Tab-separated table of C-alpha atoms in Angstrom:
chain	number	residue	atom	x	y	z
A	19	MET	CA	-10.963	-0.962	8.184
A	20	ASN	CA	-14.002	-1.701	10.345
A	21	ALA	CA	-13.403	0.085	13.642
A	22	SER	CA	-15.745	-2.400	15.379
A	23	THR	CA	-13.395	-5.305	14.618
A	24	VAL	CA	-10.038	-3.634	15.218
A	25	LYS	CA	-10.199	-0.934	17.882
A	26	GLU	CA	-8.555	2.424	17.555
A	27	SER	CA	-6.733	2.872	20.765
A	28	ALA	CA	-3.735	4.380	22.484
A	29	VAL	CA	-1.336	1.505	22.100
A	30	LYS	CA	1.404	1.044	24.655
A	31	GLU	CA	4.538	2.601	23.221
A	32	SER	CA	7.616	0.439	22.901
A	33	SER	CA	10.050	3.395	22.868
A	34	VAL	CA	8.057	6.291	24.308
A	35	ASN	CA	9.839	9.618	24.727
A	36	ALA	CA	7.701	11.269	27.415
A	37	ASP	CA	9.459	14.636	26.860
A	38	TRP	CA	8.463	15.093	23.223
A	39	GLU	CA	5.635	14.493	20.810
A	40	VAL	CA	6.202	14.184	17.057
A	41	VAL	CA	3.478	15.872	15.007
A	42	ILE	CA	3.097	15.125	11.277
A	43	GLY	CA	0.888	16.489	8.562
A	44	LEU	CA	1.137	15.192	4.998
A	45	GLU	CA	0.676	16.748	1.547
A	46	THR	CA	0.446	14.331	-1.358
A	47	HIS	CA	0.694	15.296	-5.016
A	48	THR	CA	-1.340	12.689	-6.903
A	49	GLN	CA	-0.898	12.844	-10.700
A	50	LEU	CA	-4.293	12.258	-12.232
A	51	SER	CA	-4.705	9.560	-14.873
A	52	THR	CA	-5.954	11.796	-17.694
A	53	LEU	CA	-4.432	11.388	-21.166
A	54	SER	CA	-3.981	15.120	-21.578
A	55	LYS	CA	-2.912	17.932	-19.277
A	56	ILE	CA	-5.165	19.922	-17.025
A	57	PHE	CA	-5.313	23.115	-19.117
A	58	SER	CA	-4.035	21.976	-22.537
A	59	GLY	CA	-4.392	19.064	-24.946
A	60	ALA	CA	-0.717	18.006	-24.623
A	61	SER	CA	-0.031	14.375	-23.694
A	62	THR	CA	0.806	13.309	-20.102
A	63	ALA	CA	2.590	10.102	-21.176
A	64	PHE	CA	5.799	9.452	-19.268
A	65	GLY	CA	9.215	9.004	-20.888
A	66	ALA	CA	9.092	11.198	-23.978
A	67	GLU	CA	12.114	13.163	-25.136
A	68	PRO	CA	12.445	16.412	-23.181
A	69	ASN	CA	10.205	19.290	-24.291
A	70	THR	CA	8.337	17.243	-26.913
A	71	GLN	CA	5.039	17.219	-24.941
A	72	ALA	CA	4.826	20.917	-24.049
A	73	SER	CA	2.149	22.861	-25.917
A	74	VAL	CA	2.022	26.614	-26.374
A	75	ILE	CA	-0.198	26.778	-23.308
A	76	ASP	CA	2.357	24.807	-21.211
A	77	LEU	CA	5.122	27.079	-22.526
A	78	ALA	CA	3.071	30.177	-21.522
A	79	LEU	CA	3.403	31.864	-24.892
A	80	PRO	CA	1.680	35.255	-25.039
A	81	GLY	CA	-2.057	35.287	-25.840
A	82	VAL	CA	-2.814	31.652	-24.974
A	83	LEU	CA	-5.657	30.726	-22.647
A	84	PRO	CA	-6.118	27.668	-20.414
A	85	VAL	CA	-9.109	25.318	-20.839
A	86	LEU	CA	-9.988	23.046	-17.902
A	87	ASN	CA	-9.856	19.274	-18.404
A	88	ARG	CA	-13.238	17.774	-17.433
A	89	GLY	CA	-11.635	14.402	-16.715
A	90	ALA	CA	-9.397	15.935	-14.018
A	91	VAL	CA	-12.423	17.398	-12.250
A	92	GLU	CA	-14.267	14.055	-12.425
A	93	ARG	CA	-11.351	12.291	-10.805
A	94	ALA	CA	-11.311	14.846	-8.018
A	95	ILE	CA	-15.023	14.246	-7.410
A	96	ARG	CA	-14.417	10.497	-7.318
A	97	PHE	CA	-11.736	10.929	-4.647
A	98	GLY	CA	-13.896	13.262	-2.605
A	99	LEU	CA	-16.781	10.792	-2.565
A	100	ALA	CA	-14.465	7.970	-1.539
A	101	VAL	CA	-13.189	9.825	1.545
A	102	GLY	CA	-16.552	11.214	2.651
A	103	ALA	CA	-15.643	14.815	1.811
A	104	THR	CA	-17.760	17.725	0.672
A	105	ILE	CA	-17.636	18.417	-3.091
A	106	ALA	CA	-17.729	22.191	-3.429
A	107	PRO	CA	-20.555	23.199	-5.789
A	108	ARG	CA	-18.424	26.207	-6.720
A	109	SER	CA	-14.606	26.381	-6.486
A	110	VAL	CA	-12.075	28.906	-7.788
A	111	PHE	CA	-8.727	28.656	-9.456
A	112	ALA	CA	-5.978	30.970	-8.315
A	113	ARG	CA	-2.510	32.011	-9.429
A	114	LYS	CA	0.216	30.972	-7.008
A	115	ASN	CA	3.131	33.269	-7.763
A	116	TYR	CA	6.711	32.195	-7.435
A	117	PHE	CA	9.748	32.158	-9.716
A	118	TYR	CA	11.638	29.016	-10.595
A	119	PRO	CA	13.301	28.022	-13.901
A	120	ASP	CA	10.859	25.138	-14.575
A	121	LEU	CA	7.764	27.289	-14.034
A	122	PRO	CA	7.245	28.958	-17.439
A	123	LYS	CA	4.486	31.383	-16.449
A	124	GLY	CA	6.093	32.560	-13.217
A	125	TYR	CA	3.013	31.301	-11.437
A	126	GLN	CA	1.202	28.001	-10.905
A	127	ILE	CA	-2.541	27.600	-11.490
A	128	SER	CA	-3.887	26.035	-8.315
A	129	GLN	CA	-6.748	26.423	-5.852
A	130	TYR	CA	-6.495	28.253	-2.563
A	131	GLU	CA	-9.469	29.736	-0.767
A	132	ILE	CA	-12.149	27.422	-2.237
A	133	PRO	CA	-10.802	23.941	-3.089
A	134	VAL	CA	-12.928	21.414	-4.964
A	135	VAL	CA	-12.717	18.778	-2.182
A	136	GLN	CA	-13.214	19.859	1.401
A	137	GLY	CA	-12.782	17.726	4.510
A	138	GLY	CA	-13.119	13.963	4.650
A	139	SER	CA	-10.936	11.368	6.321
A	140	LEU	CA	-8.924	8.212	5.572
A	141	THR	CA	-8.621	5.204	7.857
A	142	CYS	CA	-5.617	2.877	7.795
A	143	LEU	CA	-4.353	-0.121	9.674
A	144	VAL	CA	-1.118	0.475	11.588
A	145	ASP	CA	0.735	-2.804	11.736
A	146	GLY	CA	4.281	-3.367	12.963
A	147	LYS	CA	6.525	-5.330	15.264
A	148	GLY	CA	6.020	-5.223	19.033
A	149	PHE	CA	2.377	-4.189	19.177
A	150	GLU	CA	-1.082	-5.279	18.151
A	151	PRO	CA	-2.386	-3.761	14.849
A	152	TYR	CA	-4.701	-0.821	15.372
A	153	VAL	CA	-6.824	1.551	13.298
A	154	LYS	CA	-5.752	5.139	12.714
A	155	THR	CA	-8.077	7.761	11.211
A	156	VAL	CA	-6.483	10.799	9.605
A	157	ARG	CA	-8.657	13.793	8.828
A	158	LEU	CA	-8.212	15.535	5.486
A	159	THR	CA	-8.216	19.310	5.280
A	160	ARG	CA	-8.722	19.537	1.533
A	161	ALA	CA	-7.861	18.216	-1.877
A	162	HIS	CA	-7.372	20.769	-4.618
A	163	LEU	CA	-6.648	20.681	-8.352
A	164	GLU	CA	-3.510	22.252	-9.739
A	165	GLU	CA	-0.971	21.969	-12.530
A	166	ASP	CA	2.468	20.456	-12.093
A	167	ALA	CA	5.662	22.377	-12.862
A	168	GLY	CA	8.368	21.228	-15.238
A	169	LYS	CA	11.552	19.462	-14.204
A	170	SER	CA	15.090	20.756	-13.759
A	171	LEU	CA	17.789	18.335	-14.970
A	172	HIS	CA	21.166	18.686	-13.255
A	173	GLU	CA	23.100	15.505	-13.832
A	174	ASP	CA	23.598	15.600	-17.635
A	175	PHE	CA	24.886	19.160	-17.919
A	176	ALA	CA	28.373	20.098	-16.705
A	177	GLY	CA	28.002	23.203	-14.579
A	178	MET	CA	24.543	23.929	-15.948
A	179	SER	CA	20.942	22.786	-15.576
A	180	GLY	CA	18.515	21.710	-18.287
A	181	ILE	CA	14.793	22.340	-18.214
A	182	ASP	CA	12.247	19.714	-19.359
A	183	LEU	CA	8.727	21.123	-19.632
A	184	ASN	CA	7.013	17.827	-20.546
A	185	ARG	CA	5.565	17.616	-17.065
A	186	ALA	CA	4.470	21.276	-16.934
A	187	GLY	CA	0.665	21.347	-16.831
A	188	THR	CA	0.221	17.724	-15.801
A	189	PRO	CA	-2.955	17.505	-13.624
A	190	LEU	CA	-2.422	17.051	-9.890
A	191	LEU	CA	-4.754	16.559	-6.976
A	192	GLU	CA	-2.953	17.775	-3.870
A	193	ILE	CA	-4.315	16.022	-0.780
A	194	VAL	CA	-3.610	17.733	2.505
A	195	THR	CA	-4.146	16.252	5.994
A	196	GLU	CA	-4.712	17.715	9.397
A	197	PRO	CA	-1.716	17.250	11.822
A	198	ASP	CA	-3.474	14.189	13.249
A	199	ILE	CA	-0.372	12.055	13.609
A	200	CYS	CA	0.811	13.024	17.090
A	201	VAL	CA	2.794	10.330	18.918
A	202	PRO	CA	5.408	10.433	21.704
A	203	ASP	CA	7.487	7.901	19.819
A	204	ILE	CA	9.512	8.844	16.763
A	205	GLU	CA	9.446	5.405	15.123
A	206	ARG	CA	5.695	4.978	15.695
A	207	ALA	CA	4.946	8.427	14.311
A	208	ALA	CA	6.899	7.714	11.153
A	209	LEU	CA	5.158	4.323	10.868
A	210	GLU	CA	1.712	5.924	11.156
A	211	ALA	CA	2.631	8.419	8.388
A	212	VAL	CA	3.762	5.577	6.111
A	213	CYS	CA	0.647	3.535	6.822
A	214	TYR	CA	-1.511	6.532	5.922
A	215	ALA	CA	0.482	7.097	2.719
A	216	ARG	CA	0.188	3.456	1.757
A	217	ALA	CA	-3.608	3.529	2.375
A	218	LEU	CA	-3.896	6.720	0.274
A	219	HIS	CA	-1.789	5.132	-2.482
A	220	ALA	CA	-4.023	2.079	-2.454
A	221	LEU	CA	-7.192	4.204	-2.605
A	222	VAL	CA	-6.181	6.390	-5.531
A	223	THR	CA	-5.039	3.419	-7.587
A	224	TRP	CA	-8.163	1.482	-6.538
A	225	LEU	CA	-10.300	4.371	-7.855
A	226	GLY	CA	-8.310	4.490	-11.076
A	227	ILE	CA	-7.541	8.198	-10.680
A	228	CYS	CA	-3.751	7.701	-10.477
A	229	ASP	CA	-1.366	4.957	-11.598
A	230	GLY	CA	0.561	5.325	-8.349
A	231	ASN	CA	3.964	4.984	-9.987
A	232	MET	CA	6.256	6.541	-7.409
A	233	GLN	CA	9.393	6.084	-9.500
A	234	GLU	CA	7.889	8.201	-12.264
A	235	GLY	CA	6.674	10.858	-9.834
A	236	SER	CA	2.979	10.033	-10.085
A	237	PHE	CA	2.593	9.869	-6.269
A	238	ARG	CA	4.821	12.228	-4.287
A	239	CYS	CA	4.553	12.989	-0.586
A	240	ASP	CA	5.686	15.994	1.469
A	241	ALA	CA	5.889	15.482	5.182
A	242	ASN	CA	5.466	18.438	7.556
A	243	VAL	CA	7.295	17.439	10.719
A	244	SER	CA	7.415	19.297	14.042
A	245	VAL	CA	8.037	18.365	17.694
A	246	ARG	CA	6.569	19.778	20.826
A	247	ARG	CA	6.399	19.225	24.544
A	248	PRO	CA	3.290	17.256	25.561
A	249	ALA	CA	0.137	19.481	25.589
A	250	ALA	CA	2.121	22.480	24.249
A	251	ALA	CA	1.230	24.426	21.133
A	252	LEU	CA	2.359	23.073	17.779
A	253	GLY	CA	6.031	23.533	17.144
A	254	THR	CA	7.711	25.062	14.113
A	255	ARG	CA	7.394	22.685	11.210
A	256	CYS	CA	9.811	21.750	8.472
A	257	GLU	CA	8.586	20.314	5.198
A	258	ILE	CA	10.447	17.387	3.675
A	259	LYS	CA	9.749	17.537	-0.060
A	260	ASN	CA	9.175	14.944	-2.779
A	261	LEU	CA	9.414	11.687	-0.864
A	262	ASN	CA	8.866	9.099	-3.597
A	263	SER	CA	9.423	5.948	-1.534
A	264	PHE	CA	7.639	4.717	1.583
A	265	ARG	CA	10.935	3.495	3.009
A	266	PHE	CA	12.577	6.877	2.420
A	267	MET	CA	9.533	8.602	3.935
A	268	GLN	CA	9.906	6.617	7.161
A	269	GLN	CA	13.659	7.250	7.345
A	270	ALA	CA	13.290	10.930	6.574
A	271	ILE	CA	10.691	11.559	9.253
A	272	VAL	CA	12.749	9.699	11.890
A	273	HIS	CA	15.871	11.680	11.085
A	274	GLU	CA	14.092	15.042	10.934
A	275	ALA	CA	12.292	14.501	14.259
A	276	LYS	CA	15.568	13.522	15.953
A	277	ARG	CA	17.289	16.539	14.404
A	278	GLN	CA	14.698	18.948	15.721
A	279	ILE	CA	14.718	17.427	19.241
A	280	GLU	CA	18.548	17.532	19.420
A	281	LEU	CA	18.556	21.119	18.096
A	282	ILE	CA	16.087	22.324	20.723
A	283	GLU	CA	17.694	20.433	23.587
A	284	SER	CA	21.061	21.978	22.694
A	285	GLY	CA	19.596	25.472	22.893
A	286	GLY	CA	18.862	26.060	19.228
A	287	VAL	CA	15.689	27.073	17.458
A	288	VAL	CA	13.908	25.221	14.647
A	289	VAL	CA	13.581	27.456	11.576
A	290	GLN	CA	10.581	26.921	9.262
A	291	GLN	CA	12.075	25.683	6.022
A	292	THR	CA	11.784	23.222	3.138
A	293	ARG	CA	14.235	20.313	3.388
A	294	LEU	CA	15.285	17.458	1.128
A	295	TYR	CA	16.108	13.934	2.252
A	296	ASP	CA	19.394	12.357	1.180
A	297	PRO	CA	18.965	8.562	1.460
A	298	ASP	CA	22.708	7.941	0.868
A	299	ARG	CA	23.631	9.944	3.983
A	300	ASP	CA	20.317	9.281	5.773
A	301	GLU	CA	19.836	12.955	6.562
A	302	THR	CA	17.695	15.939	5.647
A	303	ARG	CA	19.282	19.178	4.507
A	304	SER	CA	17.913	22.667	4.017
A	305	MET	CA	16.616	23.551	0.538
A	306	ARG	CA	15.083	26.996	1.151
A	307	SER	CA	13.122	28.927	3.723
A	308	LYS	CA	9.492	27.768	3.898
A	309	GLU	CA	7.043	30.150	2.300
A	310	ASP	CA	3.696	31.031	3.864
A	311	ALA	CA	0.535	31.567	1.814
A	312	MET	CA	1.037	35.340	1.815
A	313	ASP	CA	4.411	34.952	0.109
A	314	TYR	CA	2.741	33.372	-2.957
A	315	ARG	CA	0.415	36.361	-3.440
A	316	TYR	CA	-2.578	34.236	-4.401
A	317	PHE	CA	-5.276	35.877	-6.484
A	318	PRO	CA	-8.119	34.421	-8.639
A	319	ASP	CA	-6.998	33.479	-12.123
A	320	PRO	CA	-8.736	35.949	-14.474
A	321	ASP	CA	-8.455	33.495	-17.418
A	322	LEU	CA	-10.524	30.742	-15.693
A	323	LEU	CA	-14.153	30.965	-14.699
A	324	PRO	CA	-15.146	29.496	-11.287
A	325	LEU	CA	-15.604	25.701	-11.443
A	326	GLU	CA	-19.257	24.873	-10.900
A	327	ILE	CA	-20.236	21.238	-10.190
A	328	ALA	CA	-23.918	20.424	-10.449
A	329	PRO	CA	-25.460	17.863	-8.035
A	330	GLU	CA	-26.377	15.699	-11.063
A	331	TRP	CA	-22.691	15.425	-11.978
A	332	VAL	CA	-21.748	14.243	-8.502
A	333	GLU	CA	-24.635	11.768	-8.456
A	334	ARG	CA	-23.532	10.273	-11.809
A	335	VAL	CA	-19.923	9.884	-10.597
A	336	ALA	CA	-21.246	8.224	-7.401
A	337	ARG	CA	-23.206	5.708	-9.441
A	338	GLU	CA	-20.120	4.786	-11.415
A	339	MET	CA	-17.905	4.309	-8.372
A	340	PRO	CA	-16.394	0.872	-7.746
A	341	GLU	CA	-16.954	-0.934	-4.440
A	342	LEU	CA	-14.621	0.826	-1.992
A	343	PRO	CA	-12.020	-1.037	0.064
A	344	ALA	CA	-13.803	-0.457	3.407
A	345	ALA	CA	-17.110	-1.857	2.052
A	346	MET	CA	-15.289	-4.799	0.471
A	347	ARG	CA	-13.509	-5.625	3.741
A	348	GLU	CA	-16.793	-5.733	5.554
A	349	ARG	CA	-18.305	-7.934	2.830
A	350	PHE	CA	-15.395	-10.334	2.938
A	351	VAL	CA	-15.754	-10.687	6.746
A	352	ALA	CA	-19.513	-11.205	6.447
A	353	SER	CA	-19.607	-13.428	3.349
A	354	TYR	CA	-16.469	-15.490	3.731
A	355	GLY	CA	-16.223	-15.614	7.542
A	356	MET	CA	-12.620	-14.398	7.533
A	357	THR	CA	-10.893	-12.195	10.082
A	358	ALA	CA	-10.731	-8.447	9.745
A	359	TYR	CA	-6.938	-8.737	9.399
A	360	ASP	CA	-7.200	-11.190	6.474
A	361	ALA	CA	-9.783	-8.962	4.825
A	362	ALA	CA	-7.501	-5.959	5.218
A	363	GLN	CA	-4.601	-7.790	3.611
A	364	LEU	CA	-6.705	-8.941	0.682
A	365	THR	CA	-7.939	-5.421	-0.053
A	366	THR	CA	-4.539	-3.668	-0.040
A	367	THR	CA	-4.978	-3.288	-3.785
A	368	ARG	CA	-7.995	-3.723	-6.049
A	369	ALA	CA	-6.094	-6.259	-8.145
A	370	THR	CA	-5.409	-8.436	-5.068
A	371	ALA	CA	-9.065	-8.313	-4.072
A	372	GLN	CA	-10.157	-9.252	-7.581
A	373	TYR	CA	-7.636	-12.136	-7.719
A	374	PHE	CA	-8.905	-13.482	-4.366
A	375	GLU	CA	-12.499	-13.324	-5.444
A	376	ALA	CA	-11.676	-15.092	-8.707
A	377	VAL	CA	-10.098	-17.888	-6.664
A	378	ALA	CA	-12.947	-18.023	-4.122
A	379	GLN	CA	-15.600	-18.181	-6.868
A	380	CYS	CA	-14.079	-21.438	-8.178
A	381	LEU	CA	-14.332	-23.064	-4.717
A	382	PRO	CA	-17.031	-23.907	-2.199
A	383	ALA	CA	-17.676	-21.282	0.486
A	384	THR	CA	-15.921	-23.457	3.064
A	385	ALA	CA	-12.638	-23.050	1.182
A	386	ALA	CA	-12.557	-19.253	1.333
A	387	LYS	CA	-10.243	-19.273	4.348
A	388	SER	CA	-7.776	-21.530	2.501
A	389	ALA	CA	-7.956	-19.198	-0.502
A	390	ALA	CA	-7.186	-16.219	1.722
A	391	ASN	CA	-4.252	-18.028	3.291
A	392	TRP	CA	-2.763	-18.875	-0.094
A	393	VAL	CA	-3.185	-15.385	-1.536
A	394	ASN	CA	-1.835	-13.649	1.593
A	395	GLY	CA	0.843	-16.305	2.151
A	396	ASP	CA	2.586	-18.218	-0.568
A	397	LEU	CA	1.386	-16.077	-3.466
A	398	ALA	CA	2.280	-12.813	-1.747
A	399	ALA	CA	5.720	-14.186	-0.803
A	400	ALA	CA	6.405	-15.305	-4.378
A	401	LEU	CA	5.335	-11.912	-5.756
A	402	ASN	CA	7.601	-10.097	-3.308
A	403	ALA	CA	10.523	-12.320	-4.163
A	404	ALA	CA	10.005	-11.763	-7.887
A	405	GLN	CA	9.236	-8.052	-7.315
A	406	ILE	CA	6.163	-8.168	-9.595
A	407	GLU	CA	2.565	-7.099	-9.194
A	408	ILE	CA	-0.247	-9.597	-8.842
A	409	GLU	CA	-1.511	-8.799	-12.327
A	410	ARG	CA	1.639	-10.427	-13.675
A	411	ALA	CA	1.533	-13.520	-11.402
A	412	PRO	CA	2.392	-16.653	-13.447
A	413	VAL	CA	-0.170	-18.607	-11.439
A	414	ALA	CA	-3.676	-17.665	-12.597
A	415	ALA	CA	-6.590	-17.622	-10.152
A	416	PRO	CA	-8.228	-20.797	-11.611
A	417	GLN	CA	-4.900	-22.642	-11.285
A	418	LEU	CA	-4.569	-21.680	-7.603
A	419	ALA	CA	-8.180	-22.632	-6.986
A	420	GLN	CA	-7.612	-26.110	-8.484
A	421	LEU	CA	-4.543	-26.559	-6.299
A	422	ILE	CA	-6.524	-25.613	-3.149
A	423	ALA	CA	-9.281	-28.012	-4.162
A	424	ARG	CA	-6.765	-30.894	-4.405
A	425	VAL	CA	-5.589	-30.212	-0.877
A	426	ASP	CA	-9.168	-30.064	0.402
A	427	ASP	CA	-10.238	-33.307	-1.278
A	428	GLY	CA	-7.166	-35.165	0.015
A	429	THR	CA	-5.490	-35.700	-3.350
A	430	ILE	CA	-2.310	-34.040	-2.050
A	431	SER	CA	-1.022	-32.820	1.294
A	432	LEU	CA	-0.409	-29.172	2.085
A	433	LYS	CA	3.333	-29.787	1.993
A	434	THR	CA	3.113	-31.339	-1.474
A	435	ALA	CA	0.838	-28.455	-2.575
A	436	LYS	CA	3.656	-26.085	-1.953
A	437	GLN	CA	5.827	-28.085	-4.378
A	438	VAL	CA	3.061	-27.992	-6.958
A	439	PHE	CA	2.659	-24.226	-6.489
A	440	ALA	CA	6.375	-23.762	-7.126
A	441	ALA	CA	6.078	-25.804	-10.321
A	442	LEU	CA	3.073	-23.769	-11.440
A	443	TRP	CA	5.027	-20.575	-10.752
A	444	GLN	CA	7.823	-21.859	-12.959
A	445	SER	CA	5.234	-22.737	-15.682
A	446	GLU	CA	6.167	-26.420	-15.497
A	447	GLY	CA	2.598	-27.545	-16.078
A	448	GLU	CA	-0.707	-26.211	-17.276
A	449	ASP	CA	-2.527	-26.923	-14.073
A	450	ALA	CA	-2.216	-28.647	-10.697
A	451	ASP	CA	-3.718	-31.943	-11.895
A	452	ALA	CA	-1.170	-32.259	-14.678
A	453	ILE	CA	1.752	-31.664	-12.357
A	454	ILE	CA	0.372	-34.069	-9.748
A	455	GLU	CA	0.014	-36.837	-12.277
A	456	ALA	CA	3.304	-36.206	-14.093
A	457	ARG	CA	5.277	-36.316	-10.820
A	458	GLY	CA	3.262	-39.040	-9.159
A	459	LEU	CA	2.398	-36.784	-6.223
A	460	ARG	CA	-1.046	-38.174	-5.534
A	461	GLN	CA	-1.518	-38.774	-1.824
A	462	ILE	CA	-1.855	-42.330	-0.559
A	463	SER	CA	-5.222	-42.550	1.141
A	464	ASP	CA	-5.839	-46.270	0.763
A	465	THR	CA	-6.190	-47.638	4.317
A	466	SER	CA	-4.798	-51.096	3.590
A	467	ALA	CA	-1.724	-49.682	1.835
A	468	LEU	CA	-1.082	-47.308	4.714
A	469	MET	CA	-1.451	-50.105	7.267
A	470	LYS	CA	1.318	-52.078	5.496
A	471	ILE	CA	3.702	-49.121	5.613
A	472	VAL	CA	2.833	-48.431	9.299
A	473	ASP	CA	3.398	-52.048	10.294
A	474	ALA	CA	6.734	-52.109	8.470
A	475	VAL	CA	7.836	-48.951	10.247
A	476	LEU	CA	6.815	-50.330	13.681
A	477	THR	CA	8.772	-53.514	13.015
A	478	CYS	CA	11.908	-51.600	11.942
A	479	ASN	CA	11.785	-49.092	14.806
A	480	PRO	CA	11.460	-51.008	18.079
A	481	LYS	CA	13.354	-48.328	20.020
A	482	SER	CA	10.840	-45.622	19.111
A	483	VAL	CA	7.949	-48.001	19.896
A	484	GLY	CA	9.483	-48.706	23.335
A	485	GLU	CA	9.955	-44.955	24.036
A	486	PHE	CA	6.326	-44.292	23.118
A	487	ARG	CA	5.142	-47.053	25.425
A	488	ALA	CA	7.232	-45.414	28.163
A	489	GLY	CA	5.196	-42.217	27.713
A	490	ARG	CA	7.470	-40.183	25.492
A	491	GLU	CA	5.132	-38.473	22.990
A	492	LYS	CA	8.047	-37.275	20.834
A	493	ALA	CA	8.615	-40.888	19.835
A	494	PHE	CA	5.229	-40.802	18.107
A	495	ASN	CA	6.316	-37.874	15.896
A	496	ALA	CA	9.481	-39.769	14.996
A	497	LEU	CA	7.387	-42.753	13.860
A	498	VAL	CA	5.111	-40.453	11.815
A	499	GLY	CA	8.235	-39.074	10.133
A	500	GLN	CA	9.415	-42.560	9.245
A	501	VAL	CA	6.050	-43.414	7.708
A	502	MET	CA	6.148	-40.243	5.629
A	503	LYS	CA	9.719	-41.065	4.575
A	504	GLN	CA	8.740	-44.588	3.535
A	505	SER	CA	5.815	-43.245	1.511
A	506	ARG	CA	7.998	-40.546	-0.062
A	507	GLY	CA	5.799	-37.899	1.492
A	508	GLN	CA	2.664	-39.167	-0.184
A	509	ALA	CA	0.853	-40.725	2.746
A	510	ASN	CA	-2.220	-38.909	3.996
A	511	PRO	CA	-0.941	-37.384	7.258
A	512	GLN	CA	-4.295	-37.515	9.012
A	513	GLN	CA	-4.805	-41.172	8.215
A	514	VAL	CA	-1.209	-41.978	9.182
A	515	ASN	CA	-1.788	-40.427	12.629
A	516	GLU	CA	-5.026	-42.394	13.100
A	517	ILE	CA	-3.659	-45.738	11.999
A	518	LEU	CA	-0.407	-45.337	13.928
A	519	ARG	CA	-2.188	-44.473	17.135
A	520	GLU	CA	-4.527	-47.399	16.668
A	521	ARG	CA	-1.608	-49.814	16.088
A	522	LEU	CA	0.372	-48.445	19.084
A	523	SER	CA	-2.712	-48.601	21.263
A	524	GLY	CA	-3.079	-52.274	20.357
A	525	LEU	CA	0.535	-52.981	21.239
A	526	VAL	CA	0.130	-51.317	24.605
A	527	ARG	CA	-3.046	-53.263	25.426
A	528	LYS	CA	-1.313	-56.644	24.691
A	529	ASP	CA	1.127	-55.923	27.499
């Protein structure tokens, strides 16, 4: 988002709690889109039978050695460049020691002291009810490479748990923010966190480094929530783990912030711990005490050499980068003359931006605003109702462009165009022209034909004519409605207004 067009500001809070500030930092586990795991050649494909995609390295059999996946490193570089971070020329893998049934080695290979991506920031648009949209910039602390653990299965085993190690060793990029979300309003704080998470989700899918499938666990967020008195030191944080839905994230943060405030105000003390969110009960509950770095006993992994990234590698990745959302937004504003808000909506995903450009390229430059309105309006509403992504939209970009062109050249009205769009969505015709002709929807723009309809309406509606002559403007709208009814909605509205005013003006002058 271009900060010059939408200002980042302290927006007036609708439900400010002057006694407390909610502080949030986020950790996001982004599953990288490699075909094989980060330290083995096993497949990362989702949905296989349990334990069929775990190699001897993933199982931690004695004597095996990890080999770093180059593709995972390249995706980390791509992300770092996109957020303006420093790509460490030398980073180190460490062993993070803890014991859990789905962690075969008894430790996780991760990065601690020297991560591959350092710093950077991500800007998002915070948009909600009751306030003007504003820009929020969240600083990133780091993004480091690591392997995922396996998965414990509890539901299918009576009184026992099963262990599926298919996910063990899957490459992750863990993206950690600074506690930059600090708002004296619980709802607003949760909204800012969700807007950041949505922007991050959009970016990693835009870059092609992650498929973003939250249901399959490809994009999982942990929210570190604390509360404090204004200007006080940071409070004790609790981490809400594995939030795989933006809606659940917002609900979990709101509940946890309220829980902490109520606990402190009743004389209690917040204990640092990891918590899980139960959406059925809309509550967080304790999972375990929260470990600090010292509890994991990090030390450099002796089986992996330091990761060295030459400047030439970074430069090559930079040359291959797609146009980033921020740059595309600025280009849309400059090239198509649209608002910053419209540009932000069109660049929520790379697929949406590509669809819009495909529509706009079929039309004259003056129609770009109409194209944006259709993509952000009727098309987006239809996609939401059908719960499908724009890549699967039944209305192709050239079809929508033709429909927009028929509105602009006066062939059909905007109201009729919505009917044609619905027919295209239901695959009731190959293109807009075919549907218009088959249904006889072509707009009546012949002046003499419209004059006959107008004159007939004026003759049949003397009461409305009299009310208009008496100065009641609403009577004019009633007459327009009658003309449209008589023409079965096919009269050109602009011409109807002109002819009707001319005829009524003549009637007034005769008196």
